[in-house]
Coordinates of C-alpha atoms and ligand atoms in Angstrom, one line a residue:
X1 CA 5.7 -58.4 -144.9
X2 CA 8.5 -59.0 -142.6
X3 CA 8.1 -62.1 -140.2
X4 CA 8.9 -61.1 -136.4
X5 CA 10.5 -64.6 -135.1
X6 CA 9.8 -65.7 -131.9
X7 CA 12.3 -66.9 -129.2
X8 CA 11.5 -70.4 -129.6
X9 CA 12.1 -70.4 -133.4
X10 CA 14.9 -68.4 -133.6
X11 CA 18.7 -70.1 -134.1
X12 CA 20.5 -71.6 -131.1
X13 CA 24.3 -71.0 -131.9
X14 CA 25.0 -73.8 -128.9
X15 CA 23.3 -76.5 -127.4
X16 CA 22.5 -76.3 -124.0
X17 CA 25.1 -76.9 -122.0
X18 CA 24.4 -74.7 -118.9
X19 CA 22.5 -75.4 -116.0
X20 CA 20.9 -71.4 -117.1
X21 CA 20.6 -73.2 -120.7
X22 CA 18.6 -76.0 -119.2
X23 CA 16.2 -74.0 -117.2
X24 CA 15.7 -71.7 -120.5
X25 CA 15.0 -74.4 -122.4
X26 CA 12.5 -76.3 -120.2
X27 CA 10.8 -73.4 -119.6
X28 CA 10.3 -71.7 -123.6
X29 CA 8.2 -74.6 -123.9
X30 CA 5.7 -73.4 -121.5
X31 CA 5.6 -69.5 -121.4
X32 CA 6.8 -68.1 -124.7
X33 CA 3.7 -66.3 -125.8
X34 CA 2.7 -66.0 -129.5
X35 CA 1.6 -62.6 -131.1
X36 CA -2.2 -64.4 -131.3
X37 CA -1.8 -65.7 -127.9
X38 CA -1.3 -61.9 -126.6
X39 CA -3.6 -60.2 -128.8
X40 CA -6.4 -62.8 -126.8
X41 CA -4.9 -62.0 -123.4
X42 CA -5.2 -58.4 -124.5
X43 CA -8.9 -58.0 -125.1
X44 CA -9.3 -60.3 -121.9
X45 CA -6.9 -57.8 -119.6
X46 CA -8.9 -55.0 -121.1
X47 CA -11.9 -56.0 -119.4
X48 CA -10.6 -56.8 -116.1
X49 CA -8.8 -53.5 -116.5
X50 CA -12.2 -51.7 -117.2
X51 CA -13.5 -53.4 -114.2
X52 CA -10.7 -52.7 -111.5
X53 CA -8.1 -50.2 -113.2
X54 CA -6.6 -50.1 -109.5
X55 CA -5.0 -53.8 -110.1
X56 CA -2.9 -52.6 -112.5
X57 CA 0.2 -50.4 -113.2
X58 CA 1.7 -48.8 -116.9
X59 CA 4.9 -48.9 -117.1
X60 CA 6.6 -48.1 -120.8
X61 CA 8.3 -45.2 -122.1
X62 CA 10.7 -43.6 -124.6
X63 CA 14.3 -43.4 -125.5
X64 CA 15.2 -39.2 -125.5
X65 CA 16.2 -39.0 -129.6
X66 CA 13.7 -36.6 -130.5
X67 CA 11.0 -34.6 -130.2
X68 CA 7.8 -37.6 -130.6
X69 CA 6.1 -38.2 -133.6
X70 CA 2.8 -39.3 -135.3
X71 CA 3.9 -43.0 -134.9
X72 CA 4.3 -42.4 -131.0
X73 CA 0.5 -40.5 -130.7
X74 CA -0.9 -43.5 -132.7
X75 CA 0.6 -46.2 -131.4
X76 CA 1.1 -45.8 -127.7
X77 CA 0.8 -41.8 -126.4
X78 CA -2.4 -41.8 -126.8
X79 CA -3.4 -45.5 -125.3
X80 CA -1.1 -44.5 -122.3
X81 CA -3.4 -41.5 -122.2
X82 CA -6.4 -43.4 -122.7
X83 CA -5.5 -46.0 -119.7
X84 CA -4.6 -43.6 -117.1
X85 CA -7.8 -41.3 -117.8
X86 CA -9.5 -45.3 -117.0
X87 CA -8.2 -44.9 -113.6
X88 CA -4.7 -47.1 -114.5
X89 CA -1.2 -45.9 -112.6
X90 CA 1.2 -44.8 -115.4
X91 CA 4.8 -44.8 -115.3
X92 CA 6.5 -43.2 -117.6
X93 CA 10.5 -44.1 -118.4
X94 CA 12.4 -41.3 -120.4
X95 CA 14.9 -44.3 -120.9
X96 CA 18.5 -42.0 -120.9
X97 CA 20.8 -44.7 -120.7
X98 CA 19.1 -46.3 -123.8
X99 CA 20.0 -43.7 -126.1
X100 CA 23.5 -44.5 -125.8
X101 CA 23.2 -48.2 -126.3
X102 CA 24.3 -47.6 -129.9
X103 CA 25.8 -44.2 -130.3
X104 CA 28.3 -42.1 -129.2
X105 CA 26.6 -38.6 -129.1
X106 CA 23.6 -38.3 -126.9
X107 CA 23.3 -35.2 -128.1
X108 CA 21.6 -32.3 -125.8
X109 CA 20.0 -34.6 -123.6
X110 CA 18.0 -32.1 -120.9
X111 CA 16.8 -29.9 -124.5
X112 CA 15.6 -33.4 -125.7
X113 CA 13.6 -34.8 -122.3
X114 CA 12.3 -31.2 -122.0
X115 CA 10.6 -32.0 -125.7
X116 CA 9.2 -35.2 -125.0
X117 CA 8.1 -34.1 -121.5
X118 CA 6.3 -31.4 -123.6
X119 CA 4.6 -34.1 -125.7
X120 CA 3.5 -35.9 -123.1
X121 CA 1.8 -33.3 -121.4
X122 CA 0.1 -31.8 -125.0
X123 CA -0.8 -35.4 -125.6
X124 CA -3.1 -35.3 -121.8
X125 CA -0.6 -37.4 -119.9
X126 CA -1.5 -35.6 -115.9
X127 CA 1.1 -35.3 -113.9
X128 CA -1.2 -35.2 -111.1
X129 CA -1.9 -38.9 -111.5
X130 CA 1.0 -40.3 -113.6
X131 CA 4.9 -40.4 -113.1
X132 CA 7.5 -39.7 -115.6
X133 CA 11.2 -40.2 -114.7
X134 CA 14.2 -41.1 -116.1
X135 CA 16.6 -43.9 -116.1
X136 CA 20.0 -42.0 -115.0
X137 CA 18.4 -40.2 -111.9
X138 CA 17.0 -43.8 -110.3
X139 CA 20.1 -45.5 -109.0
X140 CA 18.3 -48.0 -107.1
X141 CA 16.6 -49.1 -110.5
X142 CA 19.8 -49.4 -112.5
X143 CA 21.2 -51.4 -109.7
X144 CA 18.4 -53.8 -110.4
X145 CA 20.4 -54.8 -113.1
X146 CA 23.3 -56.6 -111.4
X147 CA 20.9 -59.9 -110.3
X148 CA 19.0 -59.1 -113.0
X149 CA 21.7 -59.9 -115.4
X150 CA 22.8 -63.1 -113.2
X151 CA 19.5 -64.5 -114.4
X152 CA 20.0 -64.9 -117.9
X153 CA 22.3 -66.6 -120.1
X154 CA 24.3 -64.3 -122.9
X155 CA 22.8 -67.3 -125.2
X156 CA 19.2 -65.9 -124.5
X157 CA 20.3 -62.1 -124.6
X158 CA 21.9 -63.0 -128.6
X159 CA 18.8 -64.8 -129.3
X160 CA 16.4 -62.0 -128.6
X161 CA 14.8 -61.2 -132.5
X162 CA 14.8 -56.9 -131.4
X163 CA 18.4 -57.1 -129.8
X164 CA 19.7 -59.2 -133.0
X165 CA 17.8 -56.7 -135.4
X166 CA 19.6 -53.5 -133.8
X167 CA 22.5 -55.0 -133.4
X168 CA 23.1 -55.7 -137.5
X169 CA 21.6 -52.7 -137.9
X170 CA 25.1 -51.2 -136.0
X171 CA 27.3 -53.5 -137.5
X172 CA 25.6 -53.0 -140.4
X173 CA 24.4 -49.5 -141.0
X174 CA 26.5 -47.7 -138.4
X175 CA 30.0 -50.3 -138.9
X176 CA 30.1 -50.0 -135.2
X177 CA 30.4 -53.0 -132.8
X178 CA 27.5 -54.8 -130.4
X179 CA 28.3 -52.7 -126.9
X180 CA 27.4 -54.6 -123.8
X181 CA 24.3 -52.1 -123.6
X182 CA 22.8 -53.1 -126.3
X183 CA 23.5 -56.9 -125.6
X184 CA 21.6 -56.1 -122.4
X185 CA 19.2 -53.8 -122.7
X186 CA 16.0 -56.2 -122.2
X187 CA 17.1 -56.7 -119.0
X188 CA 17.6 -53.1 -118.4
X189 CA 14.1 -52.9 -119.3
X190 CA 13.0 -56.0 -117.1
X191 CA 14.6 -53.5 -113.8
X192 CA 12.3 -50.8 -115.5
X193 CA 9.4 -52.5 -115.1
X194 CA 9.5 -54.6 -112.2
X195 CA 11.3 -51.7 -109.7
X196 CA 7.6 -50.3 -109.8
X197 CA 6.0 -54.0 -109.8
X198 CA 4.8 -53.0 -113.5
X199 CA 1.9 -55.7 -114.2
X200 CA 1.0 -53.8 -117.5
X201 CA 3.2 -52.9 -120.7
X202 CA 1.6 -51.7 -123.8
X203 CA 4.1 -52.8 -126.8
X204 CA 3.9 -53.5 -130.5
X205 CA 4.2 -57.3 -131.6
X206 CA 7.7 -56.5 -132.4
X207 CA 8.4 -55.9 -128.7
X208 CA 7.1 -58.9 -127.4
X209 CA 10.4 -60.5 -127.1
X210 CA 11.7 -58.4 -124.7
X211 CA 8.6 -58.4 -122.7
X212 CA 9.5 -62.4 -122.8
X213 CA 12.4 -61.6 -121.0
X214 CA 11.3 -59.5 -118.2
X215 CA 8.8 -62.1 -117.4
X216 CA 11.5 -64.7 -117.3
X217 CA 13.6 -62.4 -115.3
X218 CA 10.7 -62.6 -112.4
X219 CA 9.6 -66.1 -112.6
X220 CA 13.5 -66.9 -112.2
X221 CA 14.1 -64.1 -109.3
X222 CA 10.8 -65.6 -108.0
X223 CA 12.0 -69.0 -108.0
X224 CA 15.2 -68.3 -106.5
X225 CA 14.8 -65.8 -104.0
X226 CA 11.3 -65.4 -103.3
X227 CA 10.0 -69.4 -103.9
X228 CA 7.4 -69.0 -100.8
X229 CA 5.4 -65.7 -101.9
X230 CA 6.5 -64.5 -105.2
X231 CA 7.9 -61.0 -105.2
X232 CA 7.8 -59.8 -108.4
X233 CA 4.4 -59.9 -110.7
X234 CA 5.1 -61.4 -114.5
X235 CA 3.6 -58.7 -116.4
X236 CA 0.7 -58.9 -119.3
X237 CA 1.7 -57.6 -122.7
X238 CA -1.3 -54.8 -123.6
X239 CA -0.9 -55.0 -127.7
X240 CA -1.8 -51.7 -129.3
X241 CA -4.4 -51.5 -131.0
X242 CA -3.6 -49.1 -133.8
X243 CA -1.5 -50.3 -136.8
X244 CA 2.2 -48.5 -137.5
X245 CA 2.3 -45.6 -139.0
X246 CA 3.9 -45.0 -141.9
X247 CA 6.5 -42.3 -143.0
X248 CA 6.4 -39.4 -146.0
X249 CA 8.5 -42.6 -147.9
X250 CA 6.3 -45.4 -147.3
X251 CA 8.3 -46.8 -144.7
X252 CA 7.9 -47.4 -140.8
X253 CA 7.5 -44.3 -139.4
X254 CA 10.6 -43.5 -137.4
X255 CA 12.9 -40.3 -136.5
X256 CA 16.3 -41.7 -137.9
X257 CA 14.5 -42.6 -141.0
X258 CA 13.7 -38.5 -141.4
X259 CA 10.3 -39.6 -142.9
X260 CA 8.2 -38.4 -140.0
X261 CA 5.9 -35.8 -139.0
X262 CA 6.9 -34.5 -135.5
X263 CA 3.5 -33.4 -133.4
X264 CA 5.3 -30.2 -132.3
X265 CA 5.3 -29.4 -136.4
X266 CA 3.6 -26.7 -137.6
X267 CA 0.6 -26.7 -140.3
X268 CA 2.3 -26.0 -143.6
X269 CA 4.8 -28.7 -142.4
X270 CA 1.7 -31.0 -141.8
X271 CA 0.5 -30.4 -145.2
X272 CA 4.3 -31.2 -147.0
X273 CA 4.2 -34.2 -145.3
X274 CA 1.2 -35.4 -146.5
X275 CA 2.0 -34.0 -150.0
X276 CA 5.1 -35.9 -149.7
X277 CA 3.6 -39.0 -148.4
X278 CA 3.8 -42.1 -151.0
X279 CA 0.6 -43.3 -153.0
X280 CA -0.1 -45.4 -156.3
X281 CA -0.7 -45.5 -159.4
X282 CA -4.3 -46.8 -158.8
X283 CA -6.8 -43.8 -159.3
X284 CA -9.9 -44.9 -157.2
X285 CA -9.2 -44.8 -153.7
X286 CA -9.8 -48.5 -151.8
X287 CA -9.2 -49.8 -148.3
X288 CA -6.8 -52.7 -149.3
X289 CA -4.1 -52.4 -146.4
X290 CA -2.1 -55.4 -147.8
X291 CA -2.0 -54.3 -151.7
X292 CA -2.4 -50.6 -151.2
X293 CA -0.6 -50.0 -147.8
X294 CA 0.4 -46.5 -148.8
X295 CA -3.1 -45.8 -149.4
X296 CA -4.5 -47.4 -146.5
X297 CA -1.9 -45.7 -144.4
X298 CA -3.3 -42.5 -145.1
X299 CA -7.1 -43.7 -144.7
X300 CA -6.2 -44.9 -141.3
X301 CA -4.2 -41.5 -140.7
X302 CA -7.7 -39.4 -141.9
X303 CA -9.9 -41.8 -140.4
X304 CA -7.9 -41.8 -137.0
X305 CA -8.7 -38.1 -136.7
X306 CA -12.2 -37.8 -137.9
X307 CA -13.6 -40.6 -136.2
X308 CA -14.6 -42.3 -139.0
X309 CA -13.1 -45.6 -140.8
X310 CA -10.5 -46.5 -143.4
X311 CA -13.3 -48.3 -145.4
X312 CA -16.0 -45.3 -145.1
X313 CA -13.4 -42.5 -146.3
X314 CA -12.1 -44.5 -149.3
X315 CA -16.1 -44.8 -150.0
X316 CA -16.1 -41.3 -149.6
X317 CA -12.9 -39.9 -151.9
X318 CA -13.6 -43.2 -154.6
X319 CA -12.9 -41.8 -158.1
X320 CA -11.9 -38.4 -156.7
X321 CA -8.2 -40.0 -156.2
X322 CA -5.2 -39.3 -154.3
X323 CA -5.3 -36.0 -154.6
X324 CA -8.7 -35.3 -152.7
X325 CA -7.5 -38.0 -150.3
X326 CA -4.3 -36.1 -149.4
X327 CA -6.5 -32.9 -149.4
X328 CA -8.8 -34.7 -146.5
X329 CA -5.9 -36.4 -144.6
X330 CA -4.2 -32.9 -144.4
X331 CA -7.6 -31.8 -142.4
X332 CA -8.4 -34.3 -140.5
X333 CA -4.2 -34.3 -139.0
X334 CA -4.3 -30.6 -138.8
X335 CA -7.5 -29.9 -136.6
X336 CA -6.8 -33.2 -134.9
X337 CA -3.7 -32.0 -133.5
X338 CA -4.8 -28.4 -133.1
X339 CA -5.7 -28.7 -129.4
X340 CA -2.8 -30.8 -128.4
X341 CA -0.6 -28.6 -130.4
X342 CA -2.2 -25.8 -128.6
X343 CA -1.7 -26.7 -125.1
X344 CA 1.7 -27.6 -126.7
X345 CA 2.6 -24.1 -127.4
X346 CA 2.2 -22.5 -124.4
X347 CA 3.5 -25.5 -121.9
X348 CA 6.6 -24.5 -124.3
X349 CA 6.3 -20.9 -124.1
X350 CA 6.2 -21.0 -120.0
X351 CA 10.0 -22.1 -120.1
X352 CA 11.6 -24.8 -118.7
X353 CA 11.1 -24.1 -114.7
X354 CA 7.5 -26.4 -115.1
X355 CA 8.6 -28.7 -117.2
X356 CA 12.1 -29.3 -114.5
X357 CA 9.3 -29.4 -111.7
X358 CA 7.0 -32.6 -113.4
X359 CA 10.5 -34.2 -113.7
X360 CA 12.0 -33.6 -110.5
X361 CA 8.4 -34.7 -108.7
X362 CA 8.4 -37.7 -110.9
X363 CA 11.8 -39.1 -110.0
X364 CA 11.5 -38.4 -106.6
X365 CA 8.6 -40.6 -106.7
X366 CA 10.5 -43.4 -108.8
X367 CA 13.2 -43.3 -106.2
X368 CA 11.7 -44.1 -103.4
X369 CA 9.6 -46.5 -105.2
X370 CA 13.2 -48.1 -106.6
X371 CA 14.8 -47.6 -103.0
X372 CA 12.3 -49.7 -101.0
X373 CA 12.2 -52.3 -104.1
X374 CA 15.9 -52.7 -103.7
X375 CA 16.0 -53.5 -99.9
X376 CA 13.3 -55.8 -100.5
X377 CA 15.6 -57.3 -102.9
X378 CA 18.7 -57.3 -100.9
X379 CA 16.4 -58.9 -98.2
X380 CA 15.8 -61.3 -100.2
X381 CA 18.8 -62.8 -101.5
X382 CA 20.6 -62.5 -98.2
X383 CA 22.4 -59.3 -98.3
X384 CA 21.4 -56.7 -96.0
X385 CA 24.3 -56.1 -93.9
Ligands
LIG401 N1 12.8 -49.2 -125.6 C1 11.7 -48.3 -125.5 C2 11.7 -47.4 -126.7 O1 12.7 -47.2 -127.3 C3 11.7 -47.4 -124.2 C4 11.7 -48.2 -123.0 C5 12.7 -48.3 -122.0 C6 10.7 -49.1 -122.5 N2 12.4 -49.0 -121.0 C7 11.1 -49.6 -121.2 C8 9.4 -49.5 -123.0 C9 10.4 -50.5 -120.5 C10 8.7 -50.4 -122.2 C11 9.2 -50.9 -121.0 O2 10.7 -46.8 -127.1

């Protein structure tokens, strides 16, 4: 199992020398946030959320690579869904400028959006009650990122566990160099969420860093520019509460891998993947997510969309082996997508005019959203003119 490091234990490459530095390093002591620490907060926000979903507002979203897969249903689309059918405010970011943090070729970038516009929707996201933008068409928002970027020190930006992962992963993988957007992404994301006064992010454990930084980008704006009546809310981590999904190779379940199973696939593709999917050697089926994860991958896949559990279905299949597993899993994905790849088909089938429309309305709304949160701003630090 890999070990996701937090802030506070990862390397320093120099001591604190900056007043920036100093602040940083008083303040890690008090407000980095452990994975167990945010899992608690998480079951406690989801009862003040219950109670008063109108205290809160979503905002997450998606870098435009790809269609969306299996992973994205399971471990956020469908809790985004879930929250704004409780009466939450969604946002939704189709983060553009992302996709070039660490690639040339953006590839065809309105075909793209259009797809995982069209998975939103087929997933239940409304766009009657719920807003879904993107980055490049919010100028207000990206200008966020000029104090934004004042507020932190390249020291804490080089630190940041996700940022150091992708970054070998481009030196690495890709032989290509850190760009400056991938350096500073997290703060990009810190103007992403606070243009809209996010409160809310659902993220994985792995993405808890960067939601460190958009916190500390607000207590520091906060304690600059806004010391009398804070202006910008230091928002909750929601954890999800599904585990990853993995891919036809046993591996995280992720579109440059090529090991997942798009939602817009059809049926025979649903059932290669499951044929593909890794298992063991072990004949009798168990629930053992740590020895077996291959296995208990797939029990969570076919308990996920029967409604059952991992444990019961193992009980179920038992002696009967992989085989019958794969046999069930293959059901259970196929007539639990069949209504969302329904609705799927025809949003698709209606061309792109609708799809344009949700987009267009959604931006306009992020806009002036990101407008009146920018004079606000300029207010504040003394630079209206
Ligand atoms: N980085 C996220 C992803 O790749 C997308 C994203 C952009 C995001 N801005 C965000 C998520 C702000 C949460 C909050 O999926």
């Amino acid at each position: 199992m890999s070990v996701t490091m937090s802030p506070e234990s990862a390397p320093t490459s120099s001591a604190p020398g900056t007043l920036l530095d100093l602040e940083a390093a008083r303040e890690k002591r008090t407000t980095t946030r452990s994975a167990a620490a945010a899992r608690e907060r998480t079951a406690e926000l989801e009862g003040l959320i219950a109670r008063d979903p109108g205290n809160y507002r979503v905002l997450t979203g998606d870098r435009p690579t790809g269609a969306l897969h299996l992973g994205h249903l399971l471990g956020t689309v469908a809790n985004r869904v879930r929250l704004q059918d409780l009466g939450v405010e969604v946002f939704l970011i189709v983060a553009d400028y992302q996709v070039i943090t660490d690639r040339d070729d953006a590839g065809d970038l309105p075909a793209t959006v259009r797809e995982v516009l069209l998975d939103y929707l087929a997933a239940g996201l409304d766009p009657q009650r719920s807003t879904v933008f993107t980055h490049s068409a919010v100028p207000a928002l990206n200008q966020l990122l000029l104090p934004f970027l004042s507020l932190v020190t390249v020291n804490e930006l080089e630190r940041n566990p996700t940022v150091k992962a992708e970054a070998e992963a481009a030196v690495l993988r890709q032989r290509r160099g850190i760009s400056g957007l991938l350096l500073t992404y997290p703060v990009h994301q810190a103007a992403d969420i606070l243009f809209c006064h996010g409160n809310l992010v659902p993220v994985g454990v792995d993405q808890l860093p960067h939601l460190e930084i958009t916190r500390t980008v607000a207590r520091r704006f906060n304690q600059r520019y806004a010391a009398a009546r804070p202006y910008f809310p230091e928002p909750d981590a929601l954890i999800a509460p599904s585990t990853t999904v993995l891919g036809s190779d046993g591996r995280r379940m992720s579109k440059s891998r090529g090991n997942a199973l798009e939602l817009r696939a059809t049926e025979d593709e649903t059932a290669a993947f499951v044929k593909r999917a890794k298992t063991d050697a072990e004949r009798t089926i168990t629930y053992e997510p740590e020895r077996r994860p291959e296995i208990a991958n797939l029990l969570q896949l076919g308990a996920y969309f029967t409604g059952s559990t991992p444990e019961g279905l193992a009980e179920e299949v038992g002696a009967a082996g992989a085989g019958r597993l794969k046999a069930l899993v293959t059901e259970a994905v196929v007539e639990g997508l069949r209504p969302l790849r329904a609705r799927r088909r025809e949003l698709a089938s209606a061309g792109p005019r609708y799809l344009d429309e949700v987009l267009a309305r959604g931006n306009a709304r992020a806009n002036e959203i990101a407008n009146r949160t920018l004079d606000d701003v300029r207010g504040l630090m003394g630079m209206r003119y």
